[in-house]
Amino acid sequence: MLTFDIDAESCMLAEGRRYAQQPGLMSHQAFGPKVGVPRILRVLRAEDVRATFFVPGLTAERYPDLIRRIIDEGHEVGHHSHSHRAPLELSEGEERLDFERGMEALDRLGIRPRGHRSALWAATWETAAIAVEFGMDYESNMMDNDRPYVLETGGGTIVEVPPHWSWDDFPQYAYLWDPDVGKNVVAPSQALKVWAEELDAMREWGAALVLNAHPFLSGRASRVRAIRDLIRLARDWGDVAVLSASELADRARTDPAIERRNNDPIHVDPNVYPHE
Ligand SMILES: [Zn+2]
């Protein structure tokens, strides 16, 4: 699965709205929607594969034509919060309000997303239930499998399509001093090696690699090429399907052997773990 989170400016503003006063930083983020996404779309079209773009409401408001174009080109748009603030730092009421604003921003573009990914994967124990409440059919937040599974939230089920850090481009490419998101610039051939070796091994287990790229990082020329090479590698193996998140969720729902889990918060005894 190829997923692209178009965080653009939102993920920096979530660190503090003062960052809006830094045109250099804002331009670093704007590279994603302005240059990265059009390049990625061109590669996806040339390779004839469908991808899933997770879009914060703020990005939908700032770049409506681009988001419409993603849909027009046959790809999927998923919900990715409104503000890109981490749910773990919000109250349940704030998380629900932010979720709703994100839905409204996509709705104004005529988009009804089927799935959700939390900002920074920083879901709370309530997030899955909130996503079901807003009609989501799948989410992509939890790392306790590398195959999709069905999660019972209490208010209904949702398909979890698990991500993982090793399939993300932040550990490879995230480089900024302020805010400090990492000091990483590896050769895209190295990133491709990490992803390709994992994908190759996953074929033994019937697992699902969920590439989680960010156009402001992976939209750079040599990095787009690495994504293209990954797609070609997968196609050459002949036994790898490239699916949108909805397609994968549909397969999971109709698979009689699919794993089913409950959303069980961990309750900790303070006598065992005295430190808050
Ligand atoms: Zn994001």
Coordinates of C-alpha atoms and ligand atoms in Angstrom, one line a residue:
M1 CA 0.0 0.0 0.0
L2 CA 1.3 3.4 -0.9
T3 CA 0.2 6.2 1.4
F4 CA 1.1 9.8 1.4
D5 CA 0.4 12.2 4.2
I6 CA 0.1 15.7 2.9
D7 CA 0.9 17.4 6.1
A8 CA 2.3 20.5 4.5
E9 CA 2.2 23.5 6.9
S10 CA -0.1 21.9 9.4
C11 CA 2.4 19.7 11.2
M12 CA 4.6 22.7 11.9
L13 CA 1.8 24.9 13.0
A14 CA 0.8 22.1 15.4
E15 CA 4.1 22.7 17.1
G16 CA 3.2 26.3 17.6
R17 CA 1.4 28.9 15.4
R18 CA 4.5 31.1 15.7
Y19 CA 6.1 29.0 13.0
A20 CA 3.7 30.8 10.5
Q21 CA 6.1 33.7 10.9
Q22 CA 8.9 31.7 9.3
P23 CA 8.6 31.9 5.5
G24 CA 11.6 29.6 5.0
L25 CA 10.1 26.8 7.2
M26 CA 6.6 27.3 5.6
S27 CA 8.2 27.0 2.1
H28 CA 9.9 23.8 3.2
Q29 CA 6.5 22.4 4.0
A30 CA 4.7 23.9 1.0
F31 CA 7.1 22.0 -1.3
G32 CA 4.9 18.9 -0.6
P33 CA 1.6 20.2 -2.2
K34 CA 3.3 22.6 -4.6
V35 CA 5.9 20.2 -6.2
G36 CA 6.0 16.8 -4.4
V37 CA 2.4 15.7 -4.9
P38 CA 2.3 16.6 -8.6
R39 CA 5.5 14.6 -9.1
I40 CA 4.2 11.6 -7.1
L41 CA 0.9 11.7 -9.1
R42 CA 2.9 11.6 -12.3
V43 CA 4.8 8.5 -11.2
L44 CA 1.6 6.8 -10.0
R45 CA 0.0 7.5 -13.3
A46 CA 3.0 6.2 -15.3
E47 CA 3.2 3.0 -13.1
D48 CA -0.6 2.6 -13.2
V49 CA -1.1 2.2 -9.4
R50 CA -3.6 3.6 -7.0
A51 CA -2.5 5.3 -3.8
T52 CA -4.1 6.7 -0.7
F53 CA -3.4 10.3 0.4
F54 CA -4.2 11.3 4.0
V55 CA -5.1 14.9 4.1
P56 CA -5.4 17.3 7.1
G57 CA -8.4 19.7 6.9
L58 CA -6.0 22.6 6.9
T59 CA -4.3 21.2 3.8
A60 CA -7.6 20.7 2.1
E61 CA -8.5 24.3 2.8
R62 CA -5.2 25.7 1.5
Y63 CA -4.8 23.5 -1.6
P64 CA -8.4 22.5 -2.7
D65 CA -7.5 22.2 -6.4
L66 CA -4.7 19.7 -5.6
I67 CA -6.9 17.6 -3.4
R68 CA -9.7 17.5 -6.0
R69 CA -7.1 16.5 -8.6
I70 CA -6.0 13.5 -6.5
I71 CA -9.5 12.2 -6.5
D72 CA -9.9 13.0 -10.3
E73 CA -6.8 10.9 -11.0
G74 CA -8.4 7.9 -9.3
H75 CA -6.7 7.9 -5.9
E76 CA -8.2 7.8 -2.5
V77 CA -8.2 10.6 0.1
G78 CA -8.3 9.7 3.7
H79 CA -9.0 11.8 6.8
H80 CA -5.9 13.0 8.7
S81 CA -7.2 15.3 11.4
H82 CA -7.9 19.0 10.8
S83 CA -5.0 20.7 12.5
H84 CA -2.4 17.8 12.8
R85 CA -2.3 18.3 16.5
A86 CA -1.6 15.0 18.2
P87 CA -4.7 13.5 19.8
L88 CA -2.6 12.4 22.8
E89 CA -2.2 16.1 23.6
L90 CA -5.9 16.9 23.2
S91 CA -8.9 16.2 25.5
E92 CA -11.5 13.8 24.1
G93 CA -13.8 16.8 23.3
E94 CA -11.0 18.6 21.5
E95 CA -10.1 15.5 19.5
R96 CA -13.7 15.0 18.4
L97 CA -14.0 18.7 17.4
D98 CA -10.7 18.5 15.4
F99 CA -12.0 15.3 13.7
E100 CA -15.2 17.0 12.8
R101 CA -13.5 20.0 11.4
G102 CA -11.3 17.8 9.2
M103 CA -14.4 16.0 7.9
E104 CA -16.1 19.3 7.1
A105 CA -13.0 20.6 5.2
L106 CA -13.1 17.4 3.0
D107 CA -16.8 17.6 2.7
R108 CA -16.6 21.1 1.2
L109 CA -14.6 19.5 -1.6
G110 CA -17.2 16.8 -2.0
I111 CA -15.0 14.1 -0.4
R112 CA -16.4 11.5 2.0
P113 CA -13.3 9.7 3.3
R114 CA -13.6 6.0 4.2
G115 CA -10.5 6.0 6.5
H116 CA -8.5 7.8 9.0
R117 CA -4.9 8.2 10.2
S118 CA -4.2 10.1 13.3
A119 CA -1.7 12.9 13.3
L120 CA 1.7 11.4 14.2
W121 CA -0.1 8.1 14.7
A122 CA -0.7 9.5 18.2
A123 CA -4.1 7.9 18.7
T124 CA -5.8 7.8 22.1
W125 CA -7.7 4.7 23.4
E126 CA -10.8 6.6 22.2
T127 CA -9.7 7.4 18.7
A128 CA -10.9 4.2 17.0
A129 CA -14.4 4.6 18.5
I130 CA -14.4 8.3 17.4
A131 CA -13.4 7.2 13.9
V132 CA -16.3 4.7 13.8
E133 CA -18.7 7.4 15.1
F134 CA -17.7 9.5 12.1
G135 CA -18.4 6.6 9.7
M136 CA -14.8 5.5 9.1
D137 CA -14.4 2.0 7.8
Y138 CA -10.6 1.7 8.4
E139 CA -7.8 3.4 10.3
S140 CA -4.0 3.3 10.1
N141 CA -2.5 3.9 13.5
M142 CA -1.6 0.7 15.4
M143 CA 1.6 -1.3 15.0
D144 CA 0.6 -4.6 16.7
N145 CA 0.5 -6.5 13.4
D146 CA 1.8 -6.3 9.8
R147 CA -1.5 -7.6 8.4
P148 CA -4.8 -5.8 8.6
Y149 CA -7.2 -6.9 11.3
V150 CA -10.7 -6.0 12.5
L151 CA -10.9 -4.0 15.7
E152 CA -14.0 -4.0 17.9
T153 CA -14.3 -0.5 19.4
G154 CA -17.5 -1.0 21.4
G155 CA -19.4 1.2 19.0
G156 CA -18.7 -0.9 16.0
T157 CA -15.8 -2.4 14.1
I158 CA -13.0 -0.8 12.1
V159 CA -10.3 -2.3 10.0
E160 CA -6.9 -1.5 11.3
V161 CA -4.3 -1.2 8.5
P162 CA -1.1 -1.1 10.5
P163 CA 1.8 1.3 9.7
H164 CA 5.3 1.0 11.0
W165 CA 8.3 3.4 11.5
S166 CA 10.5 1.3 9.2
W167 CA 8.0 2.0 6.3
D168 CA 8.0 5.7 6.9
D169 CA 10.2 8.3 5.3
F170 CA 10.7 10.4 8.5
P171 CA 13.5 8.1 9.8
Q172 CA 15.2 8.5 6.4
Y173 CA 14.7 12.1 5.3
A174 CA 13.4 14.3 8.1
Y175 CA 15.8 17.1 8.7
L176 CA 15.0 20.4 10.5
W177 CA 16.6 22.3 13.3
D178 CA 13.6 24.1 14.6
P179 CA 11.3 22.4 15.2
D180 CA 13.7 19.5 15.6
V181 CA 12.1 16.7 13.7
G182 CA 15.3 14.8 13.1
K183 CA 18.7 15.2 11.4
N184 CA 18.3 12.6 8.7
V185 CA 19.4 12.7 5.1
V186 CA 20.2 9.3 3.8
A187 CA 20.6 8.3 0.1
P188 CA 17.2 7.3 -1.3
S189 CA 18.9 4.1 -2.4
Q190 CA 19.3 3.3 1.3
A191 CA 15.7 4.0 2.0
L192 CA 14.7 1.9 -1.0
K193 CA 16.9 -0.9 0.4
V194 CA 15.1 -0.8 3.8
W195 CA 11.6 -0.9 2.2
A196 CA 12.5 -3.4 -0.5
E197 CA 14.1 -5.9 1.9
E198 CA 11.1 -5.7 4.2
L199 CA 8.6 -6.1 1.3
D200 CA 10.6 -9.0 0.0
A201 CA 10.5 -10.8 3.4
M202 CA 6.9 -9.9 3.9
R203 CA 6.0 -12.0 0.8
E204 CA 6.8 -15.1 2.9
W205 CA 4.1 -14.1 5.5
G206 CA 1.4 -12.6 3.3
A207 CA 1.9 -9.3 5.1
A208 CA 1.0 -5.8 4.0
L209 CA 3.7 -3.1 3.8
V210 CA 2.1 0.3 4.2
L211 CA 4.6 2.8 2.9
N212 CA 4.0 6.1 4.8
A213 CA 5.6 8.9 2.8
H214 CA 5.3 12.7 3.1
P215 CA 5.4 14.7 -0.1
F216 CA 7.4 17.5 1.6
L217 CA 10.1 14.8 2.2
S218 CA 9.6 12.2 -0.5
G219 CA 8.6 14.6 -3.2
R220 CA 12.3 15.5 -3.8
A221 CA 13.6 14.3 -7.2
S222 CA 15.8 11.3 -6.1
R223 CA 13.3 10.2 -3.5
V224 CA 10.3 10.1 -5.9
R225 CA 12.6 7.9 -8.0
A226 CA 13.1 5.5 -5.0
I227 CA 9.3 5.2 -4.7
R228 CA 9.0 4.5 -8.4
D229 CA 11.7 1.8 -8.2
L230 CA 9.9 0.2 -5.2
I231 CA 6.7 0.0 -7.3
R232 CA 8.6 -1.6 -10.2
L233 CA 10.4 -4.0 -8.0
A234 CA 7.1 -5.2 -6.5
R235 CA 5.6 -5.5 -9.9
D236 CA 8.5 -7.6 -11.2
W237 CA 8.2 -10.0 -8.3
G238 CA 4.7 -10.8 -9.7
D239 CA 3.1 -11.8 -6.4
V240 CA 2.7 -8.3 -4.8
A241 CA -0.6 -6.4 -5.1
V242 CA -0.5 -2.6 -4.8
L243 CA -3.9 -1.6 -3.2
S244 CA -5.5 1.5 -2.0
A245 CA -6.5 1.5 1.7
S246 CA -10.1 0.9 0.9
E247 CA -9.3 -2.0 -1.3
L248 CA -7.2 -3.5 1.5
A249 CA -9.9 -2.8 4.0
D250 CA -12.5 -4.5 1.8
R251 CA -10.4 -7.6 1.4
A252 CA -9.9 -7.7 5.1
R253 CA -13.7 -7.4 5.8
T254 CA -14.5 -10.3 3.4
D255 CA -11.6 -12.5 4.6
P256 CA -13.1 -15.3 6.8
A257 CA -9.7 -15.9 8.4
I258 CA -9.1 -12.2 9.3
E259 CA -8.0 -11.6 12.9
R260 CA -10.4 -9.9 15.2
R261 CA -9.3 -7.9 18.2
N262 CA -10.8 -5.8 21.0
N263 CA -9.7 -2.3 21.8
D264 CA -8.4 -3.0 25.3
P265 CA -6.8 -0.1 27.2
I266 CA -4.0 -1.2 29.5
H267 CA -4.8 -0.5 33.1
V268 CA -1.7 -0.1 35.2
D269 CA -1.4 -0.8 39.0
P270 CA 0.3 2.3 40.5
N271 CA 1.8 0.0 43.2
V272 CA 3.7 -1.8 40.5
Y273 CA 4.6 1.3 38.5
P274 CA 4.8 4.2 41.0
H275 CA 6.2 6.7 38.5
E276 CA 3.6 8.8 36.6
Ligands
ZN1 ZN 0.8 13.6 9.2

